[in-house]
Short mmCIF file of C-alpha atoms in Angstrom, two decimals:
data_model
loop_
_atom_site.label_atom_id
_atom_site.label_comp_id
_atom_site.label_asym_id
_atom_site.label_seq_id
_atom_site.Cartn_x
_atom_site.Cartn_y
_atom_site.Cartn_z
CA MET A 1215 4.66 -14.04 -15.55
CA ASN A 1216 7.25 -11.27 -13.88
CA LYS A 1217 9.39 -11.11 -11.06
CA PRO A 1218 7.03 -10.76 -8.81
CA ARG A 1219 7.13 -7.24 -6.42
CA VAL A 1220 4.84 -7.98 -3.92
CA ILE A 1221 3.09 -10.23 -2.09
CA CYS A 1222 0.02 -10.39 -0.10
CA ILE A 1223 -0.58 -12.70 2.12
CA GLY A 1224 -4.01 -13.59 4.59
CA GLU A 1225 -7.20 -14.86 3.88
CA ILE A 1226 -9.47 -15.17 0.53
CA LEU A 1227 -13.71 -15.53 1.10
CA ILE A 1228 -16.45 -15.30 -0.51
CA ASP A 1229 -17.94 -12.08 0.34
CA ARG A 1230 -21.82 -12.73 0.51
CA PHE A 1231 -24.07 -9.15 0.17
CA SER A 1232 -27.72 -8.98 1.04
CA GLU A 1233 -29.54 -7.73 -2.63
CA GLN A 1234 -31.65 -5.29 -0.71
CA PRO A 1235 -30.89 -2.23 1.60
CA SER A 1236 -31.40 -2.90 4.92
CA GLU A 1237 -30.14 -2.47 8.73
CA SER A 1238 -31.58 -6.05 9.19
CA LEU A 1239 -30.61 -9.20 8.81
CA GLN A 1240 -34.27 -10.70 9.45
CA LYS A 1241 -35.57 -8.71 6.20
CA VAL A 1242 -32.82 -9.68 3.88
CA THR A 1243 -34.64 -12.75 0.66
CA SER A 1244 -31.91 -12.32 -1.37
CA TRP A 1245 -27.91 -12.78 -1.21
CA GLN A 1246 -25.07 -11.92 -4.27
CA ASP A 1247 -21.26 -13.39 -3.88
CA PHE A 1248 -18.36 -12.04 -4.75
CA PRO A 1249 -14.65 -12.57 -4.48
CA GLY A 1250 -12.19 -10.54 -1.38
CA GLY A 1251 -10.71 -10.62 1.56
CA ALA A 1252 -8.49 -7.41 1.98
CA PRO A 1253 -5.29 -8.93 1.14
CA ALA A 1254 -6.66 -10.62 -1.97
CA ASN A 1255 -8.14 -7.72 -3.18
CA THR A 1256 -5.42 -5.71 -2.63
CA ALA A 1257 -3.68 -8.25 -4.72
CA CYS A 1258 -6.16 -8.47 -8.34
CA ALA A 1259 -6.48 -4.42 -6.90
CA LEU A 1260 -1.91 -4.20 -7.79
CA ALA A 1261 -1.98 -6.83 -11.04
CA LYS A 1262 -4.46 -4.51 -12.27
CA LEU A 1263 -2.53 -1.96 -12.46
CA GLY A 1264 0.42 -3.71 -13.62
CA ILE A 1265 2.11 -4.65 -10.32
CA SER A 1266 3.27 -8.16 -10.64
CA THR A 1267 2.31 -9.69 -8.02
CA THR A 1268 1.71 -12.94 -5.68
CA PHE A 1269 -1.05 -13.77 -2.65
CA ILE A 1270 -0.34 -16.44 0.35
CA GLY A 1271 -3.59 -17.82 2.08
CA CYS A 1272 -5.07 -20.88 2.82
CA ILE A 1273 -8.51 -22.09 0.67
CA ALA A 1274 -10.63 -24.83 1.07
CA GLN A 1275 -9.87 -28.29 -1.17
CA ASP A 1276 -13.85 -27.14 -2.34
CA GLU A 1277 -15.28 -25.42 -5.04
CA LEU A 1278 -15.33 -22.46 -4.04
CA GLY A 1279 -11.50 -22.41 -3.16
CA GLU A 1280 -11.04 -23.48 -6.31
CA LEU A 1281 -13.51 -20.52 -8.05
CA LEU A 1282 -11.17 -17.94 -5.66
CA VAL A 1283 -7.94 -19.59 -7.61
CA ASN A 1284 -9.20 -19.54 -10.42
CA LEU A 1285 -10.44 -15.92 -10.26
CA LEU A 1286 -6.83 -14.58 -8.52
CA LYS A 1287 -5.18 -16.35 -11.72
CA ASP A 1288 -7.58 -14.44 -14.39
CA SER A 1289 -6.63 -11.07 -12.12
CA GLY A 1290 -3.31 -11.92 -13.28
CA VAL A 1291 -2.05 -12.80 -9.79
CA ASP A 1292 0.69 -15.59 -9.18
CA CYS A 1293 -1.01 -18.56 -6.66
CA THR A 1294 2.71 -20.24 -5.83
CA GLY A 1295 2.05 -19.98 -2.23
CA VAL A 1296 -1.77 -21.02 -2.60
CA GLN A 1297 -2.36 -23.93 0.28
CA ARG A 1298 -5.26 -25.61 0.43
CA HIS A 1299 -7.23 -27.83 4.00
CA HIS A 1300 -8.84 -30.61 2.93
CA THR A 1301 -11.33 -30.83 5.66
CA ALA A 1302 -12.10 -26.87 6.53
CA PRO A 1303 -14.04 -24.47 4.19
CA THR A 1304 -13.53 -21.98 2.48
CA ARG A 1305 -15.25 -18.41 4.11
CA THR A 1306 -18.55 -17.13 3.46
CA VAL A 1307 -19.34 -13.57 5.19
CA TYR A 1308 -22.28 -12.08 5.30
CA LEU A 1309 -22.76 -8.41 4.49
CA VAL A 1310 -25.74 -6.32 4.87
CA ARG A 1311 -25.79 -2.74 3.15
CA ASP A 1312 -27.34 0.52 3.92
CA LYS A 1313 -28.73 2.61 1.68
CA THR A 1314 -25.33 4.77 1.27
CA GLY A 1315 -23.33 1.31 0.16
CA ASN A 1316 -21.51 1.01 3.43
CA SER A 1317 -22.01 -2.95 4.43
CA LYS A 1318 -22.22 -4.45 8.28
CA LEU A 1319 -20.72 -8.09 8.49
CA VAL A 1320 -23.07 -10.35 10.25
CA GLY A 1321 -21.76 -13.59 10.34
CA PHE A 1322 -20.21 -16.62 9.19
CA GLY A 1323 -23.87 -18.28 7.67
CA GLY A 1324 -23.40 -19.81 11.28
CA ARG A 1325 -20.50 -21.13 12.27
CA GLU A 1326 -17.63 -20.24 14.51
CA PRO A 1327 -15.32 -17.51 12.88
CA GLY A 1328 -11.91 -20.17 13.27
CA GLU A 1329 -13.33 -22.80 11.54
CA PHE A 1330 -12.81 -21.59 8.13
CA ALA A 1331 -9.31 -22.43 5.63
CA ASP A 1332 -7.74 -19.51 6.41
CA ALA A 1333 -7.31 -19.96 10.25
CA TYR A 1334 -5.20 -22.35 9.00
CA LEU A 1335 -2.50 -20.90 6.69
CA CYS A 1336 0.51 -22.69 7.52
CA ALA A 1337 4.30 -21.30 8.33
CA GLU A 1338 6.05 -24.27 7.54
CA LEU A 1339 4.41 -23.79 3.28
CA LEU A 1340 5.50 -20.63 2.97
CA PRO A 1341 7.94 -19.99 -0.19
CA ILE A 1342 10.74 -18.97 1.10
CA SER A 1343 12.22 -17.60 -2.56
CA LEU A 1344 9.04 -15.56 -2.88
CA PHE A 1345 10.31 -13.53 -0.20
CA GLN A 1346 13.59 -13.20 -1.80
CA GLU A 1347 12.00 -11.69 -4.86
CA VAL A 1348 9.29 -9.23 -3.74
CA ASP A 1349 9.94 -5.28 -2.45
CA TRP A 1350 6.74 -5.03 -0.22
CA LEU A 1351 5.33 -7.51 2.15
CA VAL A 1352 0.94 -6.71 2.54
CA LEU A 1353 -1.00 -8.06 5.53
CA GLY A 1354 -4.17 -6.73 7.53
CA THR A 1355 -4.73 -7.88 11.74
CA LEU A 1356 -7.14 -10.86 10.66
CA GLU A 1357 -5.28 -13.42 10.44
CA LEU A 1358 -3.54 -12.53 14.13
CA ALA A 1359 -7.29 -13.94 15.35
CA TYR A 1360 -6.21 -17.41 14.92
CA PRO A 1361 -2.69 -19.53 16.69
CA LYS A 1362 -1.92 -21.06 12.96
CA SER A 1363 -2.11 -18.07 10.93
CA ARG A 1364 -0.57 -16.15 13.61
CA GLU A 1365 2.31 -18.29 13.47
CA ALA A 1366 2.10 -17.23 9.24
CA VAL A 1367 1.90 -14.06 9.82
CA TYR A 1368 4.94 -13.71 11.77
CA LYS A 1369 7.19 -15.92 10.20
CA ALA A 1370 6.25 -14.13 6.76
CA ILE A 1371 7.42 -11.27 8.47
CA SER A 1372 10.73 -12.25 9.63
CA LEU A 1373 11.57 -13.78 6.39
CA ALA A 1374 10.57 -10.16 4.95
CA LYS A 1375 12.90 -8.16 7.24
CA PHE A 1376 15.22 -10.56 7.06
CA TYR A 1377 15.18 -9.80 3.33
CA ASP A 1378 14.92 -6.26 3.91
CA LYS A 1379 11.58 -5.84 2.53
CA LYS A 1380 9.11 -3.21 3.16
CA ILE A 1381 6.36 -3.97 5.49
CA PHE A 1382 2.95 -2.28 4.71
CA VAL A 1383 -0.36 -3.20 6.42
CA ASP A 1384 -3.70 -2.50 6.82
CA ILE A 1385 -5.74 -2.37 10.39
CA ASN A 1386 -9.08 -3.92 8.59
CA TRP A 1387 -10.45 -3.66 12.28
CA ASN A 1388 -13.37 -6.04 12.51
CA PRO A 1389 -14.18 -7.86 16.03
CA MET A 1390 -16.49 -10.64 14.41
CA PHE A 1391 -13.31 -12.41 13.09
CA TRP A 1392 -11.40 -12.95 16.71
CA ILE A 1393 -11.80 -15.63 18.71
CA ASN A 1394 -10.44 -13.96 21.71
CA ILE A 1395 -11.49 -10.29 21.52
CA GLU A 1396 -9.41 -9.75 24.85
CA THR A 1397 -6.56 -9.85 23.62
CA ALA A 1398 -7.36 -8.39 19.80
CA PHE A 1399 -5.57 -4.97 20.74
CA GLN A 1400 -2.21 -5.80 22.60
CA THR A 1401 -2.22 -8.82 19.80
CA ILE A 1402 -2.20 -5.17 17.27
CA MET A 1403 -0.28 -3.67 18.58
CA GLU A 1404 2.31 -5.67 18.65
CA LEU A 1405 2.06 -6.04 15.52
CA ILE A 1406 2.54 -2.38 14.95
CA LYS A 1407 6.33 -2.58 15.90
CA TYR A 1408 7.51 -3.94 12.98
CA VAL A 1409 5.72 -2.27 9.66
CA ASN A 1410 6.90 0.34 7.45
CA PHE A 1411 4.09 1.49 6.62
CA LEU A 1412 0.87 1.53 8.54
CA LYS A 1413 -3.15 2.40 6.83
CA LEU A 1414 -5.93 2.86 9.10
CA THR A 1415 -9.83 3.98 9.02
CA VAL A 1416 -10.28 7.39 10.93
CA ASP A 1417 -12.43 4.42 13.80
CA GLU A 1418 -9.30 2.43 13.29
CA ALA A 1419 -7.27 5.34 14.65
CA LYS A 1420 -9.70 6.79 17.35
CA PHE A 1421 -9.67 2.47 18.73
CA LEU A 1422 -6.01 1.77 18.62
CA PHE A 1423 -4.04 5.28 19.84
CA GLY A 1424 -6.73 7.94 20.44
CA THR A 1425 -5.88 10.46 17.29
CA ILE A 1426 -6.44 10.53 13.94
CA LYS A 1427 -3.25 12.40 13.20
CA PRO A 1428 -1.03 10.49 10.86
CA LYS A 1429 2.14 12.10 12.36
CA VAL A 1430 1.22 11.60 15.65
CA ILE A 1431 0.33 8.10 15.24
CA ALA A 1432 3.75 7.62 13.36
CA GLN A 1433 6.00 9.01 16.40
CA PHE A 1434 3.88 5.56 18.62
CA PHE A 1435 6.82 3.38 16.79
CA SER A 1436 10.00 4.55 15.60
CA ASN A 1437 9.94 2.21 12.95
CA LEU A 1438 7.12 4.41 11.17
CA LYS A 1439 8.38 5.81 7.91
CA GLY A 1440 4.53 6.35 6.70
CA VAL A 1441 1.22 6.54 8.02
CA LEU A 1442 -2.54 6.95 6.07
CA VAL A 1443 -6.15 7.45 7.28
CA THR A 1444 -9.26 7.16 5.75
CA ALA A 1445 -12.24 8.33 6.31
CA GLY A 1446 -14.40 7.49 3.66
CA GLU A 1447 -16.27 11.07 1.63
CA SER A 1448 -14.16 13.01 3.65
CA GLY A 1449 -11.18 12.08 2.56
CA CYS A 1450 -7.24 10.66 4.04
CA SER A 1451 -4.92 12.49 5.91
CA TYR A 1452 -1.25 11.10 4.97
CA TYR A 1453 2.29 11.07 7.04
CA LEU A 1454 4.96 10.01 4.07
CA GLY A 1455 8.42 10.79 4.49
CA GLU A 1456 8.84 13.67 6.56
CA TYR A 1457 5.68 15.29 5.30
CA GLU A 1458 2.51 15.85 6.26
CA GLY A 1459 -1.58 16.27 4.27
CA ASN A 1460 -4.95 15.92 3.86
CA LEU A 1461 -6.94 14.87 0.74
CA PRO A 1462 -10.30 15.50 0.17
CA ALA A 1463 -12.95 13.00 -1.52
CA PHE A 1464 -13.77 12.41 -5.28
CA SER A 1465 -17.56 13.27 -5.92
CA VAL A 1466 -19.10 10.08 -6.87
CA ASP A 1467 -22.14 8.15 -6.75
CA VAL A 1468 -21.23 5.03 -4.31
CA GLN A 1469 -22.23 1.83 -4.63
CA ASN A 1470 -20.79 -0.03 -2.49
CA THR A 1471 -17.16 0.75 0.24
CA THR A 1472 -16.48 -2.91 0.24
CA GLY A 1473 -12.95 -3.38 -1.02
CA ALA A 1474 -12.14 0.51 -0.98
CA GLY A 1475 -9.75 0.57 1.28
CA ASP A 1476 -7.81 -2.08 -0.49
CA ALA A 1477 -7.66 -0.91 -3.27
CA PHE A 1478 -6.12 3.02 -2.29
CA ASN A 1479 -3.81 0.71 -1.02
CA ALA A 1480 -2.77 -1.68 -3.66
CA GLY A 1481 -2.43 1.94 -5.60
CA ILE A 1482 -0.38 3.34 -2.60
CA ILE A 1483 1.79 0.86 -3.54
CA SER A 1484 2.11 0.80 -7.08
CA GLN A 1485 3.05 4.46 -7.46
CA ILE A 1486 5.85 4.15 -4.62
CA LEU A 1487 7.52 1.41 -6.61
CA LYS A 1488 6.77 4.07 -9.91
CA TYR A 1489 8.38 7.02 -8.50
CA GLY A 1490 10.17 4.77 -5.79
CA ILE A 1491 10.96 5.15 -2.84
CA HIS A 1492 13.25 8.22 -3.00
CA SER A 1493 10.21 9.69 -3.39
CA LEU A 1494 8.71 10.12 -0.49
CA ALA A 1495 11.24 13.45 -0.05
CA ASP A 1496 9.53 15.08 -2.51
CA PRO A 1497 5.33 16.98 -1.31
CA GLU A 1498 4.66 17.30 -4.73
CA ILE A 1499 4.55 13.08 -5.70
CA ILE A 1500 3.37 12.19 -2.46
CA ARG A 1501 0.38 13.84 -3.14
CA LYS A 1502 0.40 12.66 -6.08
CA ILE A 1503 0.26 9.49 -5.14
CA VAL A 1504 -2.48 9.31 -2.52
CA THR A 1505 -4.41 11.50 -5.14
CA TYR A 1506 -3.83 8.52 -7.19
CA ALA A 1507 -4.96 5.94 -5.44
CA SER A 1508 -8.26 8.03 -3.93
CA ALA A 1509 -9.20 7.31 -7.24
CA VAL A 1510 -8.51 4.03 -7.12
CA GLY A 1511 -10.56 3.45 -4.03
CA THR A 1512 -12.29 5.39 -5.46
CA LEU A 1513 -13.46 3.84 -8.88
CA THR A 1514 -14.29 0.65 -7.08
CA THR A 1515 -17.05 2.27 -4.58
CA MET A 1516 -18.77 2.53 -8.30
CA LYS A 1517 -20.01 -0.66 -8.40
CA LEU A 1518 -20.54 -4.26 -6.74
CA GLY A 1519 -18.09 -6.53 -5.53
CA ALA A 1520 -14.78 -5.20 -3.87
CA ILE A 1521 -12.59 -7.35 -6.91
CA THR A 1522 -14.69 -7.19 -9.84
CA SER A 1523 -14.92 -3.58 -9.54
CA GLN A 1524 -11.51 -2.66 -9.34
CA PRO A 1525 -10.40 -0.67 -12.30
CA THR A 1526 -7.46 -0.41 -14.92
CA LEU A 1527 -4.56 1.29 -15.18
CA ILE A 1528 -6.27 3.20 -18.54
CA GLU A 1529 -9.62 3.81 -16.55
CA VAL A 1530 -7.64 5.63 -13.64
CA GLU A 1531 -5.86 7.70 -15.40
CA VAL A 1532 -9.22 8.82 -17.28
CA PHE A 1533 -11.12 9.06 -14.29
CA LEU A 1534 -8.49 11.52 -12.87
CA SER A 1535 -8.30 13.36 -15.64
CA THR A 1536 -12.73 13.75 -16.30
CA HIS A 1537 -13.00 14.08 -12.17
CA TYR A 1538 -12.06 16.66 -9.65
CA LEU A 1539 -11.31 16.53 -5.59
CA LYS A 1540 -13.82 18.34 -3.15
CA ARG A 1541 -13.21 20.80 -1.23
CA ASP A 1542 -13.67 19.35 2.31
CA SER A 1543 -11.71 17.08 4.16
CA ILE A 1544 -10.50 15.47 7.26
CA SER A 1545 -8.33 17.58 8.79
#
């Protein structure tokens, strides 16, 4: 494997989707399992786009954990930093899909959110050499919900800062993961102080900042060099370098939206690596970067499975040559 360009740190898990579109858990009669977890999704998407990537996370010493590690490896992701927990299980999340393809997390199969292996990611076991090699550190906020993994996240941030790496955070807000929901807002806002690039949904932007304007959000923290706000079928808005803009969505038949944002993140990072960080001084290249990322995210919605649905480089190129953006976008 080539020297990794990106570390993705956080959770890898099983997404257990309802096979019947339903608004109620009680009406679901069968389920289908897919690998998932936002940082792992992004790692696999990056690898499929030709970016050498490594994943750091904690999984169980069980059959599901082995399956997930093999999936990462098969996707081309380096697993040097994967840790194993001998007693806590690999996380399974239950997701109910509605008729529009949107999914809602409804539980963890009767377990408490902090009982799973990913909550025990250990700071002392982080491979320091990986942080010396890469250009980017990518993470979400769910690992902040647990004391042990939160410590590991901040150790990773400290290493990234020490070695002058770019830090990209996707908020990925989900209250069901948090043990102490009252501390979530302040914990997340504290993390953003160390971040260079921030991606959040419209709802997350309203929740954290009271605005959906990326430039306004960037002004909350001087360290933010880029902010992306996604709005599903309404497209996205961005503030990168010193330029802001809105981008409509592509028009496609959506099967499931889980993992689309993670794939979008991979598209953004892969293109910044392609063009170089200096390219954020050019508004035309910035729009190319965001359009490419939108295509990667859109392709992921056209099949089930956050990882199994991710496109290759060639599939993205073909899609961009045959599909056009809608006229309406987020404003």
